[in-house]
């Protein structure tokens, strides 16, 4: 397996919150995938919204850095948290756990031009 690139990012969550409060829906459309916008709009807690924005920003910025010289758009990157049994011991069946207890594993999904590029470069996401 060849490593295309590594990306890391640190976010000032307060700054993101201020940007959202200033620009509102326009800000969300410029950097969130449509599915993420729907997820964000369901959140009512101020801190949960801020954490959501910060986590998505960090993942997208790190992904952007990992792609180096290829330009990808933030709305083409979706961070999805799927219920998974990846981290569970073999004797525990994820289907038997209540939804609030089931482990959630972040999954990076590419859409639009980012998907075309990822497919062309044979990119698979790790960790």
Short mmCIF file of N, CA and C in Angstrom, two decimals:
data_model
loop_
_atom_site.label_atom_id
_atom_site.label_comp_id
_atom_site.label_asym_id
_atom_site.label_seq_id
_atom_site.Cartn_x
_atom_site.Cartn_y
_atom_site.Cartn_z
N UNK A 1 0.84 -1.18 0.00
CA UNK A 1 0.00 0.00 0.00
C UNK A 1 0.89 1.24 0.00
N UNK A 2 0.64 2.13 -0.91
CA UNK A 2 1.36 3.39 -1.00
C UNK A 2 0.57 4.47 -0.28
N UNK A 3 1.27 5.31 0.45
CA UNK A 3 0.61 6.41 1.14
C UNK A 3 0.64 7.63 0.24
N UNK A 4 -0.53 8.12 -0.12
CA UNK A 4 -0.65 9.29 -0.98
C UNK A 4 -0.27 10.55 -0.21
N UNK A 5 -0.73 10.64 1.02
CA UNK A 5 -0.44 11.81 1.84
C UNK A 5 -1.03 11.64 3.22
N UNK A 6 -0.54 12.46 4.13
CA UNK A 6 -1.02 12.45 5.50
C UNK A 6 -1.47 13.86 5.83
N UNK A 7 -2.62 13.99 6.43
CA UNK A 7 -3.12 15.30 6.80
C UNK A 7 -3.50 15.35 8.27
N UNK A 8 -3.18 16.47 8.90
CA UNK A 8 -3.50 16.69 10.31
C UNK A 8 -4.04 18.11 10.44
N UNK A 9 -4.99 18.31 11.34
CA UNK A 9 -5.50 19.65 11.55
C UNK A 9 -5.95 19.84 12.99
N UNK A 10 -5.77 21.04 13.49
CA UNK A 10 -6.23 21.45 14.81
C UNK A 10 -7.20 22.61 14.60
N UNK A 11 -8.31 22.60 15.31
CA UNK A 11 -9.36 23.58 15.09
C UNK A 11 -9.59 24.44 16.33
N UNK A 12 -9.82 25.71 16.11
CA UNK A 12 -10.30 26.60 17.17
C UNK A 12 -11.82 26.61 17.06
N UNK A 13 -12.45 25.82 17.90
CA UNK A 13 -13.90 25.64 17.76
C UNK A 13 -14.67 26.94 17.97
N UNK A 14 -14.21 27.80 18.85
CA UNK A 14 -14.88 29.08 19.06
C UNK A 14 -14.89 29.94 17.81
N UNK A 15 -13.81 29.89 17.08
CA UNK A 15 -13.71 30.67 15.84
C UNK A 15 -14.69 30.15 14.78
N UNK A 16 -14.80 28.83 14.70
CA UNK A 16 -15.77 28.25 13.76
C UNK A 16 -17.20 28.65 14.15
N UNK A 17 -17.48 28.64 15.44
CA UNK A 17 -18.81 29.01 15.90
C UNK A 17 -19.12 30.46 15.51
N UNK A 18 -18.14 31.34 15.70
CA UNK A 18 -18.33 32.75 15.35
C UNK A 18 -18.58 32.90 13.84
N UNK A 19 -17.85 32.15 13.05
CA UNK A 19 -18.02 32.21 11.60
C UNK A 19 -19.43 31.75 11.22
N UNK A 20 -19.88 30.67 11.85
CA UNK A 20 -21.24 30.19 11.57
C UNK A 20 -22.28 31.23 11.98
N UNK A 21 -22.10 31.83 13.15
CA UNK A 21 -23.07 32.83 13.61
C UNK A 21 -23.10 34.04 12.69
N UNK A 22 -21.98 34.37 12.08
CA UNK A 22 -21.90 35.51 11.18
C UNK A 22 -22.51 35.20 9.80
N UNK A 23 -22.21 34.01 9.26
CA UNK A 23 -22.60 33.70 7.88
C UNK A 23 -23.74 32.69 7.75
N UNK A 24 -24.07 31.98 8.81
CA UNK A 24 -25.22 31.07 8.83
C UNK A 24 -25.21 29.99 7.77
N UNK A 25 -26.34 29.86 7.09
CA UNK A 25 -26.53 28.80 6.09
C UNK A 25 -25.50 28.86 4.96
N UNK A 26 -25.09 30.04 4.60
CA UNK A 26 -24.09 30.18 3.53
C UNK A 26 -22.80 29.46 3.91
N UNK A 27 -22.39 29.63 5.16
CA UNK A 27 -21.20 28.95 5.67
C UNK A 27 -21.38 27.44 5.60
N UNK A 28 -22.53 26.95 6.04
CA UNK A 28 -22.77 25.51 6.02
C UNK A 28 -22.71 24.95 4.60
N UNK A 29 -23.33 25.63 3.65
CA UNK A 29 -23.34 25.15 2.26
C UNK A 29 -21.95 25.14 1.63
N UNK A 30 -21.09 26.04 2.08
CA UNK A 30 -19.74 26.12 1.49
C UNK A 30 -18.82 25.02 1.97
N UNK A 31 -19.11 24.44 3.14
CA UNK A 31 -18.16 23.43 3.59
C UNK A 31 -18.74 22.11 4.08
N UNK A 32 -20.04 21.99 4.22
CA UNK A 32 -20.62 20.72 4.65
C UNK A 32 -21.29 20.00 3.48
N UNK A 33 -21.24 18.70 3.51
CA UNK A 33 -21.98 17.84 2.58
C UNK A 33 -23.47 18.00 2.91
N UNK A 34 -24.37 17.89 1.93
CA UNK A 34 -25.81 18.04 2.22
C UNK A 34 -26.31 17.15 3.37
N UNK A 35 -25.79 15.94 3.47
CA UNK A 35 -26.17 15.06 4.58
C UNK A 35 -25.73 15.64 5.91
N UNK A 36 -24.53 16.23 5.94
CA UNK A 36 -24.03 16.84 7.18
C UNK A 36 -24.85 18.07 7.56
N UNK A 37 -25.31 18.82 6.58
CA UNK A 37 -26.16 19.98 6.87
C UNK A 37 -27.44 19.52 7.57
N UNK A 38 -28.03 18.45 7.07
CA UNK A 38 -29.24 17.91 7.70
C UNK A 38 -28.96 17.45 9.13
N UNK A 39 -27.81 16.79 9.32
CA UNK A 39 -27.45 16.34 10.67
C UNK A 39 -27.24 17.53 11.60
N UNK A 40 -26.56 18.55 11.11
CA UNK A 40 -26.30 19.75 11.91
C UNK A 40 -27.60 20.43 12.32
N UNK A 41 -28.53 20.54 11.40
CA UNK A 41 -29.79 21.24 11.67
C UNK A 41 -30.65 20.52 12.70
N UNK A 42 -30.42 19.24 12.91
CA UNK A 42 -31.16 18.49 13.92
C UNK A 42 -30.61 18.73 15.33
N UNK A 43 -29.39 19.25 15.43
CA UNK A 43 -28.78 19.50 16.73
C UNK A 43 -29.36 20.78 17.33
N UNK A 44 -29.75 20.72 18.59
CA UNK A 44 -30.30 21.90 19.24
C UNK A 44 -29.35 22.48 20.28
N UNK A 45 -28.47 21.67 20.79
CA UNK A 45 -27.53 22.12 21.82
C UNK A 45 -26.37 22.90 21.18
N UNK A 46 -26.11 24.08 21.72
CA UNK A 46 -25.06 24.97 21.22
C UNK A 46 -23.70 24.27 21.18
N UNK A 47 -23.35 23.58 22.27
CA UNK A 47 -22.05 22.89 22.34
C UNK A 47 -21.97 21.73 21.34
N UNK A 48 -23.07 21.01 21.17
CA UNK A 48 -23.09 19.90 20.21
C UNK A 48 -22.91 20.42 18.79
N UNK A 49 -23.53 21.55 18.48
CA UNK A 49 -23.36 22.15 17.16
C UNK A 49 -21.91 22.56 16.93
N UNK A 50 -21.32 23.18 17.94
CA UNK A 50 -19.92 23.62 17.82
C UNK A 50 -19.00 22.43 17.63
N UNK A 51 -19.21 21.37 18.40
CA UNK A 51 -18.38 20.17 18.27
C UNK A 51 -18.56 19.54 16.89
N UNK A 52 -19.77 19.52 16.39
CA UNK A 52 -20.05 18.98 15.06
C UNK A 52 -19.28 19.75 14.01
N UNK A 53 -19.39 21.09 14.05
CA UNK A 53 -18.68 21.92 13.07
C UNK A 53 -17.17 21.71 13.15
N UNK A 54 -16.64 21.70 14.37
CA UNK A 54 -15.19 21.57 14.55
C UNK A 54 -14.68 20.21 14.07
N UNK A 55 -15.42 19.15 14.37
CA UNK A 55 -14.96 17.82 13.95
C UNK A 55 -14.98 17.68 12.43
N UNK A 56 -16.03 18.19 11.80
CA UNK A 56 -16.09 18.11 10.34
C UNK A 56 -15.01 18.95 9.70
N UNK A 57 -14.78 20.14 10.24
CA UNK A 57 -13.74 21.02 9.68
C UNK A 57 -12.37 20.34 9.77
N UNK A 58 -12.04 19.77 10.93
CA UNK A 58 -10.73 19.14 11.12
C UNK A 58 -10.53 17.98 10.15
N UNK A 59 -11.55 17.15 9.99
CA UNK A 59 -11.45 16.00 9.08
C UNK A 59 -11.28 16.46 7.64
N UNK A 60 -12.06 17.44 7.23
CA UNK A 60 -12.00 17.92 5.84
C UNK A 60 -10.68 18.63 5.56
N UNK A 61 -10.21 19.42 6.50
CA UNK A 61 -8.94 20.12 6.32
C UNK A 61 -7.78 19.12 6.25
N UNK A 62 -7.80 18.11 7.11
CA UNK A 62 -6.75 17.08 7.08
C UNK A 62 -6.80 16.30 5.77
N UNK A 63 -7.99 15.99 5.29
CA UNK A 63 -8.14 15.29 4.01
C UNK A 63 -7.61 16.14 2.87
N UNK A 64 -7.95 17.41 2.89
CA UNK A 64 -7.47 18.36 1.87
C UNK A 64 -5.94 18.37 1.84
N UNK A 65 -5.32 18.40 3.02
CA UNK A 65 -3.86 18.41 3.11
C UNK A 65 -3.26 17.10 2.60
N UNK A 66 -3.94 15.99 2.87
CA UNK A 66 -3.43 14.69 2.43
C UNK A 66 -3.46 14.56 0.91
N UNK A 67 -4.40 15.22 0.26
CA UNK A 67 -4.47 15.17 -1.20
C UNK A 67 -3.43 16.08 -1.85
N UNK A 68 -2.73 16.86 -1.08
CA UNK A 68 -1.64 17.73 -1.52
C UNK A 68 -2.00 18.60 -2.71
N UNK A 69 -1.52 18.24 -3.89
CA UNK A 69 -1.64 19.12 -5.05
C UNK A 69 -2.98 19.00 -5.79
N UNK A 70 -3.83 18.08 -5.37
CA UNK A 70 -5.14 17.95 -6.00
C UNK A 70 -6.16 18.75 -5.20
N UNK A 71 -6.96 19.51 -5.90
CA UNK A 71 -7.96 20.35 -5.23
C UNK A 71 -9.26 19.57 -5.06
N UNK A 72 -9.68 19.44 -3.82
CA UNK A 72 -10.98 18.83 -3.54
C UNK A 72 -11.82 19.84 -2.77
N UNK A 73 -13.12 19.76 -2.95
CA UNK A 73 -14.03 20.69 -2.28
C UNK A 73 -14.57 20.06 -1.00
N UNK A 74 -14.66 20.87 0.04
CA UNK A 74 -15.15 20.38 1.33
C UNK A 74 -16.53 19.73 1.26
N UNK A 75 -17.49 20.28 0.50
CA UNK A 75 -18.81 19.63 0.45
C UNK A 75 -18.78 18.24 -0.19
N UNK A 76 -17.70 17.91 -0.88
CA UNK A 76 -17.57 16.58 -1.49
C UNK A 76 -17.02 15.55 -0.52
N UNK A 77 -16.76 15.95 0.71
CA UNK A 77 -16.24 15.04 1.74
C UNK A 77 -17.30 14.90 2.81
N UNK A 78 -17.67 13.67 3.11
CA UNK A 78 -18.69 13.39 4.12
C UNK A 78 -18.08 12.54 5.22
N UNK A 79 -18.23 12.99 6.45
CA UNK A 79 -17.82 12.18 7.60
C UNK A 79 -19.08 11.53 8.15
N UNK A 80 -19.13 10.23 8.07
CA UNK A 80 -20.29 9.48 8.53
C UNK A 80 -19.87 8.61 9.69
N UNK A 81 -20.69 8.54 10.71
CA UNK A 81 -20.39 7.66 11.84
C UNK A 81 -21.33 6.47 11.78
N UNK A 82 -20.78 5.37 11.32
CA UNK A 82 -21.56 4.15 11.14
C UNK A 82 -21.45 3.28 12.38
N UNK A 83 -22.54 2.59 12.69
CA UNK A 83 -22.48 1.60 13.75
C UNK A 83 -21.66 0.43 13.22
N UNK A 84 -20.69 -0.01 14.02
CA UNK A 84 -19.79 -1.05 13.53
C UNK A 84 -19.39 -1.98 14.66
N UNK A 85 -19.08 -3.20 14.30
CA UNK A 85 -18.59 -4.15 15.30
C UNK A 85 -17.07 -4.31 15.22
N UNK A 86 -16.42 -3.40 14.50
CA UNK A 86 -14.98 -3.48 14.30
C UNK A 86 -14.22 -3.50 15.62
N UNK A 87 -14.64 -2.69 16.59
CA UNK A 87 -13.91 -2.57 17.84
C UNK A 87 -14.44 -3.47 18.94
N UNK A 88 -15.44 -4.26 18.64
CA UNK A 88 -16.04 -5.11 19.66
C UNK A 88 -15.34 -6.46 19.73
N UNK A 89 -15.31 -7.05 20.93
CA UNK A 89 -14.80 -8.42 21.04
C UNK A 89 -15.69 -9.36 20.23
N UNK A 90 -15.13 -10.47 19.75
CA UNK A 90 -15.88 -11.36 18.87
C UNK A 90 -17.16 -11.94 19.48
N UNK A 91 -17.25 -12.03 20.80
CA UNK A 91 -18.43 -12.64 21.42
C UNK A 91 -19.61 -11.66 21.56
N UNK A 92 -19.44 -10.39 21.19
CA UNK A 92 -20.52 -9.41 21.29
C UNK A 92 -21.04 -9.09 19.89
N UNK A 93 -22.33 -9.23 19.72
CA UNK A 93 -22.99 -8.94 18.44
C UNK A 93 -23.54 -7.52 18.49
N UNK A 94 -23.09 -6.66 17.57
CA UNK A 94 -23.52 -5.26 17.56
C UNK A 94 -25.03 -5.13 17.42
N UNK A 95 -25.67 -6.08 16.77
CA UNK A 95 -27.12 -6.02 16.56
C UNK A 95 -27.90 -6.15 17.87
N UNK A 96 -27.28 -6.71 18.90
CA UNK A 96 -27.97 -6.89 20.18
C UNK A 96 -27.83 -5.68 21.10
N UNK A 97 -26.99 -4.73 20.73
CA UNK A 97 -26.78 -3.56 21.59
C UNK A 97 -27.81 -2.48 21.31
N UNK A 98 -28.21 -1.74 22.36
CA UNK A 98 -29.09 -0.60 22.11
C UNK A 98 -28.34 0.46 21.31
N UNK A 99 -29.04 1.24 20.48
CA UNK A 99 -28.38 2.21 19.58
C UNK A 99 -27.45 3.19 20.30
N UNK A 100 -27.81 3.62 21.51
CA UNK A 100 -26.97 4.60 22.20
C UNK A 100 -25.68 3.99 22.73
N UNK A 101 -25.59 2.66 22.77
CA UNK A 101 -24.40 1.99 23.27
C UNK A 101 -23.52 1.49 22.13
N UNK A 102 -24.11 1.21 20.99
CA UNK A 102 -23.37 0.65 19.86
C UNK A 102 -22.22 1.58 19.48
N UNK A 103 -21.04 1.00 19.27
CA UNK A 103 -19.88 1.83 18.92
C UNK A 103 -20.06 2.47 17.55
N UNK A 104 -19.59 3.68 17.43
CA UNK A 104 -19.69 4.40 16.16
C UNK A 104 -18.28 4.62 15.63
N UNK A 105 -18.06 4.16 14.42
CA UNK A 105 -16.76 4.28 13.78
C UNK A 105 -16.86 5.33 12.67
N UNK A 106 -16.02 6.37 12.72
CA UNK A 106 -16.07 7.37 11.65
C UNK A 106 -15.65 6.78 10.30
N UNK A 107 -16.41 7.09 9.28
CA UNK A 107 -16.11 6.63 7.93
C UNK A 107 -16.07 7.86 7.02
N UNK A 108 -15.02 7.98 6.24
CA UNK A 108 -14.88 9.09 5.31
C UNK A 108 -15.42 8.66 3.96
N UNK A 109 -16.36 9.44 3.43
CA UNK A 109 -17.00 9.13 2.15
C UNK A 109 -16.73 10.29 1.19
N UNK A 110 -16.29 9.97 -0.02
CA UNK A 110 -16.05 11.00 -1.03
C UNK A 110 -17.23 11.06 -1.98
N UNK A 111 -17.58 12.27 -2.40
CA UNK A 111 -18.69 12.49 -3.31
C UNK A 111 -18.22 13.44 -4.41
N UNK A 112 -18.96 13.55 -5.49
CA UNK A 112 -18.64 14.50 -6.55
C UNK A 112 -17.25 14.31 -7.12
N UNK A 113 -16.56 15.42 -7.36
CA UNK A 113 -15.22 15.39 -7.95
C UNK A 113 -14.20 14.71 -7.02
N UNK A 114 -14.40 14.82 -5.72
CA UNK A 114 -13.49 14.16 -4.78
C UNK A 114 -13.57 12.64 -4.95
N UNK A 115 -14.76 12.13 -5.22
CA UNK A 115 -14.91 10.69 -5.45
C UNK A 115 -14.22 10.26 -6.74
N UNK A 116 -14.39 11.04 -7.79
CA UNK A 116 -13.73 10.75 -9.07
C UNK A 116 -12.22 10.69 -8.87
N UNK A 117 -11.68 11.69 -8.17
CA UNK A 117 -10.24 11.74 -7.92
C UNK A 117 -9.79 10.57 -7.05
N UNK A 118 -10.52 10.30 -5.97
CA UNK A 118 -10.16 9.20 -5.07
C UNK A 118 -10.17 7.87 -5.82
N UNK A 119 -11.17 7.67 -6.66
CA UNK A 119 -11.23 6.43 -7.45
C UNK A 119 -10.06 6.34 -8.42
N UNK A 120 -9.75 7.44 -9.08
CA UNK A 120 -8.65 7.45 -10.05
C UNK A 120 -7.31 7.18 -9.38
N UNK A 121 -7.15 7.69 -8.16
CA UNK A 121 -5.89 7.50 -7.43
C UNK A 121 -5.90 6.24 -6.58
N UNK A 122 -7.02 5.53 -6.61
CA UNK A 122 -7.20 4.31 -5.80
C UNK A 122 -6.99 4.59 -4.32
N UNK A 123 -7.60 5.66 -3.87
CA UNK A 123 -7.46 6.07 -2.47
C UNK A 123 -8.42 5.26 -1.61
N UNK A 124 -7.89 4.72 -0.54
CA UNK A 124 -8.75 4.13 0.50
C UNK A 124 -8.39 4.83 1.79
N UNK A 125 -9.37 5.02 2.62
CA UNK A 125 -9.17 5.79 3.85
C UNK A 125 -8.81 4.85 4.98
N UNK A 126 -7.82 5.26 5.73
CA UNK A 126 -7.38 4.45 6.86
C UNK A 126 -7.42 5.27 8.13
N UNK A 127 -7.90 4.68 9.16
CA UNK A 127 -7.85 5.21 10.53
C UNK A 127 -8.51 6.55 10.62
#
